[in-house]
GROMACS .gro file of C-alpha atoms in nm:
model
  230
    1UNK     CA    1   1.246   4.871   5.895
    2UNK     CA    2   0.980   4.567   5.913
    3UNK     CA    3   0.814   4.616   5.509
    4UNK     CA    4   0.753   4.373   5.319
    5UNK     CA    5   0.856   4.397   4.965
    6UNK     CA    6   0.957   4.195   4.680
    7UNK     CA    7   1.241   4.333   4.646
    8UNK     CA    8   1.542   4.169   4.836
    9UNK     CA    9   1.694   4.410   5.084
   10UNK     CA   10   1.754   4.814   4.918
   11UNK     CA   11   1.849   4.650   4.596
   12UNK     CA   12   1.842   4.935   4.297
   13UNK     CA   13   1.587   4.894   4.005
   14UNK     CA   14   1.878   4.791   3.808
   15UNK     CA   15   2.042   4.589   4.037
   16UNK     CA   16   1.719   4.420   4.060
   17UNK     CA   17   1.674   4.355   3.697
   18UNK     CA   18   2.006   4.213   3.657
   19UNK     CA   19   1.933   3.911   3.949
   20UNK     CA   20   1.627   3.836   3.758
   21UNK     CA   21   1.838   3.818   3.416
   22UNK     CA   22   2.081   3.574   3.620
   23UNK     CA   23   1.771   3.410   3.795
   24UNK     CA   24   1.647   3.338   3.453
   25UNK     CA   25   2.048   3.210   3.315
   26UNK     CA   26   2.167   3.023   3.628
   27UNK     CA   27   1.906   2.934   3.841
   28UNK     CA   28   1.949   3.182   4.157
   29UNK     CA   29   2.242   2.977   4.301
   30UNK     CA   30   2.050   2.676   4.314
   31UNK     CA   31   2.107   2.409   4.069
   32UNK     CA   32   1.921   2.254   3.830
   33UNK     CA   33   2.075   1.910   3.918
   34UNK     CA   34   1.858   1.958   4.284
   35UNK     CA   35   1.561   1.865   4.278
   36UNK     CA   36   1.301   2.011   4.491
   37UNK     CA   37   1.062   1.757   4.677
   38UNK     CA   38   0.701   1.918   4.664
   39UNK     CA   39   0.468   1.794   4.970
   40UNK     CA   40   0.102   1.768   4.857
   41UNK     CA   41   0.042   2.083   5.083
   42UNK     CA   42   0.296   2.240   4.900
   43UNK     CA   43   0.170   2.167   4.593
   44UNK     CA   44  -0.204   2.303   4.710
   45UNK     CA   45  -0.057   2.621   4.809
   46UNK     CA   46   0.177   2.674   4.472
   47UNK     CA   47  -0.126   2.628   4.265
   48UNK     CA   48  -0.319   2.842   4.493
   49UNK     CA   49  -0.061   3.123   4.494
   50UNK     CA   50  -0.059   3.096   4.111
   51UNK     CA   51  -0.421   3.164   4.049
   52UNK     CA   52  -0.408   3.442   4.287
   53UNK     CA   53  -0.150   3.623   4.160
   54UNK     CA   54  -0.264   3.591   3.781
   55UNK     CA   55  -0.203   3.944   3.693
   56UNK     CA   56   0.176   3.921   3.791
   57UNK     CA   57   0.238   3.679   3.490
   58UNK     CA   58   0.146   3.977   3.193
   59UNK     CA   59   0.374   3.808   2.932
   60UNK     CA   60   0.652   4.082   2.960
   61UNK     CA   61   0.996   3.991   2.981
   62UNK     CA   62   1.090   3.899   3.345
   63UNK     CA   63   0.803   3.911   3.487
   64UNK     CA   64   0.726   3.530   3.483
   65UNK     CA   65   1.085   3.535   3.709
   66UNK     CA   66   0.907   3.878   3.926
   67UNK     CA   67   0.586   3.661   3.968
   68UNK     CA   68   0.769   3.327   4.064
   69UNK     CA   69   0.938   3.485   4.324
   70UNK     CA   70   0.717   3.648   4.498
   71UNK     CA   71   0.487   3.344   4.482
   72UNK     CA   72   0.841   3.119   4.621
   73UNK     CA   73   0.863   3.388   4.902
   74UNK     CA   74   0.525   3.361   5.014
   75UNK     CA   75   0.535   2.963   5.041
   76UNK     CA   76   0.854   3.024   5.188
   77UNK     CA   77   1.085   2.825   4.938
   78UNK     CA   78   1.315   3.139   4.865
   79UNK     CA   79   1.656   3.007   4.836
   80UNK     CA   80   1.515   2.643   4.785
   81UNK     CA   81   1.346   2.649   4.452
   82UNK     CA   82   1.408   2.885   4.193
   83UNK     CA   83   1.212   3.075   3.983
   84UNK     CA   84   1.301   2.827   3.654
   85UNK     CA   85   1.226   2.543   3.905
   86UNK     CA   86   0.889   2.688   3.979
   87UNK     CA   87   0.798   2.723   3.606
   88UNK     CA   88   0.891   2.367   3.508
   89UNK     CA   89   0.644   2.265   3.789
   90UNK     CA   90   0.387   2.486   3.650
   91UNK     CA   91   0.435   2.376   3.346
   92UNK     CA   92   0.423   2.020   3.426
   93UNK     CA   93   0.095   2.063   3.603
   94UNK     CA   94  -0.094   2.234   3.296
   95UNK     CA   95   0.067   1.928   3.101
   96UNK     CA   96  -0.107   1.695   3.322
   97UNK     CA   97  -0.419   1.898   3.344
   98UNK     CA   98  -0.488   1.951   2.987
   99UNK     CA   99  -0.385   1.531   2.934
  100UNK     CA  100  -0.657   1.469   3.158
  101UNK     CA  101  -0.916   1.751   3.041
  102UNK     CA  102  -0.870   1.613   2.701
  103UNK     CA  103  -0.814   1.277   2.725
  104UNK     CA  104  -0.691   1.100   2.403
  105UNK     CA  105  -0.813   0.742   2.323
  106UNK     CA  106  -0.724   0.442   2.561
  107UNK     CA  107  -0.591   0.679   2.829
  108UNK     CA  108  -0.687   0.628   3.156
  109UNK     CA  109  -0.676   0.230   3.098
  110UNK     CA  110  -0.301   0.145   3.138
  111UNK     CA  111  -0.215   0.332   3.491
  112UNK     CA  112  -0.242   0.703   3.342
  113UNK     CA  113  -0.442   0.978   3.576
  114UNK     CA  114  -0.759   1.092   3.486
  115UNK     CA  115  -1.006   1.385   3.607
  116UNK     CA  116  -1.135   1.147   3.846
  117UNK     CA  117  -0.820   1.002   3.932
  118UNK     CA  118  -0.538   1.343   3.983
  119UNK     CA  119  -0.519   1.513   4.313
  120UNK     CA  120  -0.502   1.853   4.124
  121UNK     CA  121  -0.746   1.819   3.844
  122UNK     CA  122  -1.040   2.014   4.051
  123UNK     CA  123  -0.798   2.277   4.183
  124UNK     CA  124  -0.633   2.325   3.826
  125UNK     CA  125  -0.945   2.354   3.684
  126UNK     CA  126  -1.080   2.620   3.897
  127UNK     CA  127  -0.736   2.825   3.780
  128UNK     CA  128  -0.741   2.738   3.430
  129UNK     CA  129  -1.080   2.615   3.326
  130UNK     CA  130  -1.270   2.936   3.228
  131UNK     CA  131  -0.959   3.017   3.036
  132UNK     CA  132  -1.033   3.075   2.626
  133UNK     CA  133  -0.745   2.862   2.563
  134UNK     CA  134  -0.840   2.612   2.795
  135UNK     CA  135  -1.207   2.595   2.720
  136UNK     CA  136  -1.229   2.700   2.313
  137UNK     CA  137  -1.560   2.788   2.140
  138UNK     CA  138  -1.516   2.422   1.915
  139UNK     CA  139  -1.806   2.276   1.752
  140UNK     CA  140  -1.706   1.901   1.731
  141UNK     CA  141  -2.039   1.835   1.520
  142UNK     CA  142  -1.916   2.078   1.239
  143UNK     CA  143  -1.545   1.972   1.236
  144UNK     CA  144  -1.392   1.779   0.904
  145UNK     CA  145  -1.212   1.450   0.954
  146UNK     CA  146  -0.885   1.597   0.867
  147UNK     CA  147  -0.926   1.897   1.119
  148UNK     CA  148  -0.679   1.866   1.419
  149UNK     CA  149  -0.863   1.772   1.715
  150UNK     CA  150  -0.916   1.976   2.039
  151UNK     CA  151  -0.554   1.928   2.180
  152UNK     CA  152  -0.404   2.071   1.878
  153UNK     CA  153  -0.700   2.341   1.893
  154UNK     CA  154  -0.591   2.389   2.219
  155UNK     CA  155  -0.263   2.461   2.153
  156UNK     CA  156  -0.273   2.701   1.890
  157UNK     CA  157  -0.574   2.936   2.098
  158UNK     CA  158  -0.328   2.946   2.359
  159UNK     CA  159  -0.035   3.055   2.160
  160UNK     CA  160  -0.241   3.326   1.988
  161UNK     CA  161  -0.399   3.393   2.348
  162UNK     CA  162  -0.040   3.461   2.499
  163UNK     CA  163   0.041   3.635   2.206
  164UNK     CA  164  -0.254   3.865   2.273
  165UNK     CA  165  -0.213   3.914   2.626
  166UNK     CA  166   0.154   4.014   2.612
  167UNK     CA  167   0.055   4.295   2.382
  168UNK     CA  168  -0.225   4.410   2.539
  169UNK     CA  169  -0.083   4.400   2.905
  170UNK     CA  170   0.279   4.548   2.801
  171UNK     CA  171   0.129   4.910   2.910
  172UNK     CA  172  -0.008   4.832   3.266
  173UNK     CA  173   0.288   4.637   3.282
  174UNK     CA  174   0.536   4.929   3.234
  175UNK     CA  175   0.294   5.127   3.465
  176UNK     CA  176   0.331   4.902   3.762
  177UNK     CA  177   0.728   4.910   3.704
  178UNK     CA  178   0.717   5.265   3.767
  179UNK     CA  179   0.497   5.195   4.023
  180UNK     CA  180   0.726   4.953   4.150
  181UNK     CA  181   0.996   5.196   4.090
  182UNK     CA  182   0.818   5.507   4.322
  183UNK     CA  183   0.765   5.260   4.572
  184UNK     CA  184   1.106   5.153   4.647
  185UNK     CA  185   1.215   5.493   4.629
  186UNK     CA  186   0.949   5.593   4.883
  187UNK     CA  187   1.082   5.313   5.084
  188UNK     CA  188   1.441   5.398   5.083
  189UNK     CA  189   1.360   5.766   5.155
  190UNK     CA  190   1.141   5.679   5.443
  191UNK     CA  191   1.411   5.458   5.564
  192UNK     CA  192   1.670   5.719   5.516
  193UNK     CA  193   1.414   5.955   5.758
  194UNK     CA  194   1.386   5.753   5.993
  195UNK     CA  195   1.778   5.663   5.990
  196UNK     CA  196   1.849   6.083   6.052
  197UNK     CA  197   1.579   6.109   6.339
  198UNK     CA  198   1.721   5.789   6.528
  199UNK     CA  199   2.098   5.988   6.521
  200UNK     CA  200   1.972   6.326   6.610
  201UNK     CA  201   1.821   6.128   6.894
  202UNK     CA  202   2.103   5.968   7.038
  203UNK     CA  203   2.301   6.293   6.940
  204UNK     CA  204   2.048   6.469   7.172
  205UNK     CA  205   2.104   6.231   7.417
  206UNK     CA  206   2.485   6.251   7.436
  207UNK     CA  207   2.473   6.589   7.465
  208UNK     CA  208   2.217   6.558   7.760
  209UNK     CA  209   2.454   6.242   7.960
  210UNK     CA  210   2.758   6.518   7.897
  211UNK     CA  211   2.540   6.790   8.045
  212UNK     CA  212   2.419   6.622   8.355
  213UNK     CA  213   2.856   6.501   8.370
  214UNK     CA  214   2.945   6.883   8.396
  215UNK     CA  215   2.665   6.966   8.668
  216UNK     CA  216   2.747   6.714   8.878
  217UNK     CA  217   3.167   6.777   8.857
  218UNK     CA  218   3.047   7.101   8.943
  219UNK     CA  219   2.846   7.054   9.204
  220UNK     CA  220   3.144   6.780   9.345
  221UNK     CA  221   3.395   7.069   9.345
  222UNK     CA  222   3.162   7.307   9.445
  223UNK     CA  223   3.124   7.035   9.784
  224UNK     CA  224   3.495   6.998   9.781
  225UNK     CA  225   3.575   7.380   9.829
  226UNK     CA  226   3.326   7.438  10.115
  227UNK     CA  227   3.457   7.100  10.285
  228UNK     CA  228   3.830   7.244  10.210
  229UNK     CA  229   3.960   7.477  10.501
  230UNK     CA  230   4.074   7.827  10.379
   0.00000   0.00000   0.00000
């Protein structure tokens, strides 16, 4: 049955939980040693696919490891980079983003990217940039000598931001597993439909082919008696 779902093959709730667990501990089957080679179209559509699929990544546990895989199988890099792989690349690229959004002193001068400079600054920022963690209400005019600066700011909104989100999205996340949950089932029963029509089918068709093999022996001997001399 051609449906598309994130789930590979019938795989029970359960069942599906526990590859994410070993997704999450050893990779998927691919390992850490390989490393992926990201084409700058790849990289265009992975940051893309990120930003689109936001809501995926609630903070819950697994569902970095749900999200990541169904971003892998839309590229399709499913069984080439894993879900940790595609993390560490994430991660790497908000690295580089926030290094060049908040540029410390000298940078830029010895070889290191800027805003103008990185291929992924614009479309990182259109992801990321309007983000409160990203983007914090700082007044520089006001701050004390001794404050931390903005990328220590930075980093503690976005800890407290995560923090937030993760508590505030744990309910719609546990709604969309039972979503998730009714929809597989729906799947599986619809399969299981379909899977009982297609044998009473060719049931009904045996049955037919044996018919039409008993009419025409019949008529045969029927022939054969009239041609036989009594």
């Amino acid at each position: 049955m051609g449906v598309v779902d994130p789930f590979p093959s019938y795989l029970s709730h359960n069942s599906f939980r526990q590859s994410v667990m070993a997704d999450e501990a050893s990779g998927s089957g691919v390992g850490e040693e390989y490393a992926f080679r990201w084409t700058k179209e790849q990289t265009e559509v992975f940051i893309k696919l990120r930003g689109e699929n936001d809501e995926l990544f609630t903070g819950a546990k697994n569902s970095a490891t749900v999200g990541w895989r169904i971003v892998l199988e839309k590229m399709g890099l499913s069984g080439k980079v894993t879900p940790a792989q595609a993390k560490k690349k994430w991660d790497n690229l908000k690295k580089k983003y926030k290094e060049c959004k908040y540029p410390g002193s000298g940078e830029g001068v010895s070889g290191k990217p800027t805003a103008a400079t990185w291929p992924w600054f614009v479309q990182m920022d259109e992801v990321l940039g309007q983000r409160p963690s990203i983007c914090p209400p700082v007044l520089i005019a006001s701050i004390p000598m001794d404050t931390p600066g903005p990328s220590a700011a930075v980093s503690d909104q976005e800890e407290r931001e995560e923090e937030e989100r993760e508590g505030d999205r744990q309910p719609a996340a546990k709604k969309r597993r039972r979503d998730s949950d009714q929809e597989l089932l729906d799947l599986i029963r619809e399969d299981m439909r379909q899977q009982r029509e297609a044998e009473e089918r060719r049931a009904q068709a045996e049955e037919r082919r044996a018919q039409e093999s008993r009419e025409r022996m019949d008529r045969l001997f029927s022939i054969l008696e009239r041609l036989v001399p009594k």
